[in-house]
CSV table of C-alpha atoms in Angstrom, one decimal:
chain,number,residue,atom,x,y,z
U,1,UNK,CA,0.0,0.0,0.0
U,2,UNK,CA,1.2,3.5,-0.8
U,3,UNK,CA,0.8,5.8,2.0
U,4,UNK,CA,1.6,8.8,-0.2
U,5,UNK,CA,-1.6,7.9,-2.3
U,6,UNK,CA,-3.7,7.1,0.0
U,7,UNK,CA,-6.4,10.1,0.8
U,8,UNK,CA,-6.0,11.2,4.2
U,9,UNK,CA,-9.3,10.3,5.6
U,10,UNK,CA,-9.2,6.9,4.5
U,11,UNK,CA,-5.6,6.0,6.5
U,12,UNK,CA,-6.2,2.6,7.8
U,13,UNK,CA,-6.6,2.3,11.4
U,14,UNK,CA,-3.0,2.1,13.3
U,15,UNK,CA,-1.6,4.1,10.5
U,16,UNK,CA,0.8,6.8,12.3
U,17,UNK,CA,-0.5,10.1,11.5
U,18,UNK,CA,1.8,12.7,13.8
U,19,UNK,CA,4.7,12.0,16.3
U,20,UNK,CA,5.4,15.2,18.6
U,21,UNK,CA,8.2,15.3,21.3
U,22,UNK,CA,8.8,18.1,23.6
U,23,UNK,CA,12.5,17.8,25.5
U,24,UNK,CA,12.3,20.5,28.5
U,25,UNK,CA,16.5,19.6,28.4
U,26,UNK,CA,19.2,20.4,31.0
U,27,UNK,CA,17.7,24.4,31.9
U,28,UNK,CA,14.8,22.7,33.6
U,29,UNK,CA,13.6,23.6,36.8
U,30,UNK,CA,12.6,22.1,40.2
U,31,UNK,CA,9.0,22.3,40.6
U,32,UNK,CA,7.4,21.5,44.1
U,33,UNK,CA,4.0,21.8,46.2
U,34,UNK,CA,3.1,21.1,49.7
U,35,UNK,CA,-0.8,21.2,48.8
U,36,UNK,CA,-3.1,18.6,48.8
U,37,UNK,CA,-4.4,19.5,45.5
U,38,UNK,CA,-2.8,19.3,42.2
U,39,UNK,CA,-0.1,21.6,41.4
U,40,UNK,CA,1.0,22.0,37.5
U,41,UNK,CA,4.3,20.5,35.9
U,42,UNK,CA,4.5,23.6,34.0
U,43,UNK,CA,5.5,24.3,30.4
U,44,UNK,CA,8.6,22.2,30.7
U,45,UNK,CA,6.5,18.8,31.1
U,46,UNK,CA,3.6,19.9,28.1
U,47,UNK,CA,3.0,18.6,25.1
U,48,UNK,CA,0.9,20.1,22.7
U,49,UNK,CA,-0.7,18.6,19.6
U,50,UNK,CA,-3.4,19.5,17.0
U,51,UNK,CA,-5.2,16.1,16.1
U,52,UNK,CA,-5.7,15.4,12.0
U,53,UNK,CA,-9.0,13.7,12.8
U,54,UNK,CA,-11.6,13.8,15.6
U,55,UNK,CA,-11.8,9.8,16.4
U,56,UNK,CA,-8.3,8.9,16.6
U,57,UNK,CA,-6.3,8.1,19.5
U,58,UNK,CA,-3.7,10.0,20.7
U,59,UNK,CA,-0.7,8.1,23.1
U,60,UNK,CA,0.9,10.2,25.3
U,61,UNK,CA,4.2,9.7,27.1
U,62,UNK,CA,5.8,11.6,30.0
U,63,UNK,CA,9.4,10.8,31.6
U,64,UNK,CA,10.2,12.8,34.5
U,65,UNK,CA,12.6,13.3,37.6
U,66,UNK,CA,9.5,12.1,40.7
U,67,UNK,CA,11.2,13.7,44.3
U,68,UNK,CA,9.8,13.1,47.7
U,69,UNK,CA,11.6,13.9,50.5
U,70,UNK,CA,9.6,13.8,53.9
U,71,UNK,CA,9.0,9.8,55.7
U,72,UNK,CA,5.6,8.5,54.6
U,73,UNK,CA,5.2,10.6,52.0
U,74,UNK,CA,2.2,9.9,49.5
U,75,UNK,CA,3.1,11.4,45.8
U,76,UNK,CA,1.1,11.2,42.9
U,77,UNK,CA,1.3,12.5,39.4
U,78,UNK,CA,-1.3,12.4,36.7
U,79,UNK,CA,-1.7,13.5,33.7
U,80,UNK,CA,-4.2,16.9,32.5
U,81,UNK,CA,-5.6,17.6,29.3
U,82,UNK,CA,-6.9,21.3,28.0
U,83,UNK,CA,-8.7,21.4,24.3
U,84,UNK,CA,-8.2,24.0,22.7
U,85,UNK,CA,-7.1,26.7,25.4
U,86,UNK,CA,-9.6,25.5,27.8
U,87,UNK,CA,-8.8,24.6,31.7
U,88,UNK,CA,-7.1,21.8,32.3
U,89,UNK,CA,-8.8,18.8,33.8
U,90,UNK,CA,-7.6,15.6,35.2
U,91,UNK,CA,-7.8,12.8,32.2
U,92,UNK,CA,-7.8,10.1,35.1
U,93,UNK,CA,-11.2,9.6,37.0
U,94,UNK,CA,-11.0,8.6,40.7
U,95,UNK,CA,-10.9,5.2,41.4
U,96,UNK,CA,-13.3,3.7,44.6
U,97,UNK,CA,-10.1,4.5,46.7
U,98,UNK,CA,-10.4,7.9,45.2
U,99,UNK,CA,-6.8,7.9,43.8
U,100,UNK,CA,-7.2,9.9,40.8
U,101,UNK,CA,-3.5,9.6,39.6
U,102,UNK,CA,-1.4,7.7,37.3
U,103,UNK,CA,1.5,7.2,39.3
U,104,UNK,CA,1.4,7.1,43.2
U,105,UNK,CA,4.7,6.7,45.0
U,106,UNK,CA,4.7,5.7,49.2
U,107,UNK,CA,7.9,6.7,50.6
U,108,UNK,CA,8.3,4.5,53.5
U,109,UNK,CA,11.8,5.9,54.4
U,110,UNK,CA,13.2,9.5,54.2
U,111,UNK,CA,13.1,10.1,50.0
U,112,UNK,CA,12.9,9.0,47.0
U,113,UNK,CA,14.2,10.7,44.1
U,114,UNK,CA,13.1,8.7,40.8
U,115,UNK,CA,12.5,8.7,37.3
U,116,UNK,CA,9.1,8.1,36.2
U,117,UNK,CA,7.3,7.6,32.8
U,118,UNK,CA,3.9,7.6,32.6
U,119,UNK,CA,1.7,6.2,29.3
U,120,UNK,CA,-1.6,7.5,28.7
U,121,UNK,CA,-4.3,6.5,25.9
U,122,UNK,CA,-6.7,9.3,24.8
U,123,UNK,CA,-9.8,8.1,23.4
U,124,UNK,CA,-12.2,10.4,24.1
U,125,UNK,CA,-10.9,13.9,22.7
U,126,UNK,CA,-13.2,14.0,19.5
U,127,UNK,CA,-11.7,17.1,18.3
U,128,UNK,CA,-9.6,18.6,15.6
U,129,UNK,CA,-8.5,21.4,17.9
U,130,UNK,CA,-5.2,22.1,19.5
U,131,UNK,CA,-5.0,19.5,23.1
U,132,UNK,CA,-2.2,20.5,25.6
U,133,UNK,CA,-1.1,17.3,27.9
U,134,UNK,CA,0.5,18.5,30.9
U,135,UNK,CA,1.6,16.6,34.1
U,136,UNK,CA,0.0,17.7,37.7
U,137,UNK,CA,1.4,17.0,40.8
U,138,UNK,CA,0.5,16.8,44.6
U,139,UNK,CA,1.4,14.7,48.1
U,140,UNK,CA,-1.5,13.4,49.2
U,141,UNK,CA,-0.5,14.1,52.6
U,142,UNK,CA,-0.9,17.8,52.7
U,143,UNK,CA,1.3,19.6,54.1
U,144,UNK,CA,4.0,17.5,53.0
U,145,UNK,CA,6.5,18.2,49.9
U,146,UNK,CA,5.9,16.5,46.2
U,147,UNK,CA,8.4,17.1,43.8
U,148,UNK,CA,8.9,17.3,39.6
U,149,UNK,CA,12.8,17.5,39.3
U,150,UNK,CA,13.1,19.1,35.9
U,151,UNK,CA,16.7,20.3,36.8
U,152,UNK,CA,18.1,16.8,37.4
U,153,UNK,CA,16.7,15.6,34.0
U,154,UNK,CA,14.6,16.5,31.2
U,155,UNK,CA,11.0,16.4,31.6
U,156,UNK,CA,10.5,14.6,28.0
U,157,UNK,CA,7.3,13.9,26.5
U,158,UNK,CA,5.7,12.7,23.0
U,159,UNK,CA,2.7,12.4,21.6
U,160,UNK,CA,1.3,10.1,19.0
U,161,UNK,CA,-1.6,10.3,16.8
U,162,UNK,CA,-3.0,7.1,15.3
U,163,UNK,CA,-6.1,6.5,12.7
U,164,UNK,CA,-9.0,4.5,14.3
């Protein structure tokens, strides 16, 4: 099959349509919240792409420096989504435990200092509009400190559309 002649609407469904990477590289920051709610990664851990059809999926990778530094320390990171300039809202709903993260981390001793990826499957942004990814932070213990490392190592993320 010839890709190149193909019409673009009629790209078979797991055809690649756009790959998008976003490296924050070595002038990253330290980010860090002692909130209970979710606290933004910032522009260094975004990606931003601007889907070629409404029903395909898009797949969504984040690597990041994770840093916790208090004893029993409950971190979590997820993963927000804003269409077209909107708010961002949490793509993860909360679970019966009502964790609503991707990624939880328990430090049981005094820190942990860790690289994390996290992998996300979009399915449900039916739009041809611009979508920012963006990865939100917080310790569920209030009070104590959560941490997105950005100056240890890059924040990198990519983004993936595929034809459904």
């Amino acid at each position: 099959l010839d890709f190149a002649k193909v019409p673009f609407q009629k790209m078979p469904a797991g055809t690649v349509l756009q790959i998008l990477s976003n490296n924050s590289g070595t002038n990253g920051s330290e980010l860090s919240t002692t909130s209970g709610s979710y606290a933004s990664g910032g522009s260094e851990c975004t990606i931003t792409i601007t889907p070629k059809k409404a029903n395909s999926e898009i797949y969504v990778t984040a690597n990041f420096n994770a840093d916790s530094a208090q004893s029993n320390s409950k971190v979590m990171y997820t993963l927000y989504r804003s269409i077209d300039g909107g708010a961002y809202t949490n793509v993860v709903p909360s679970n019966t435990n009502g964790y609503d993260s991707l990624i939880r981390i328990h430090d049981l001793g005094s820190r942990v200092l860790v690289n994390q990826t996290i992998d996300w499957v979009d399915t449900t942004h039916n739009t041809t509009n611009s979508i920012s990814y963006r990865i939100y932070f917080k310790n569920q213990t209030s009070g104590q400190t959560a941490r997105i490392r950005n100056d240890i190592t890059a924040c990198i993320m990519v983004a993936q559309e595929m034809a459904q």
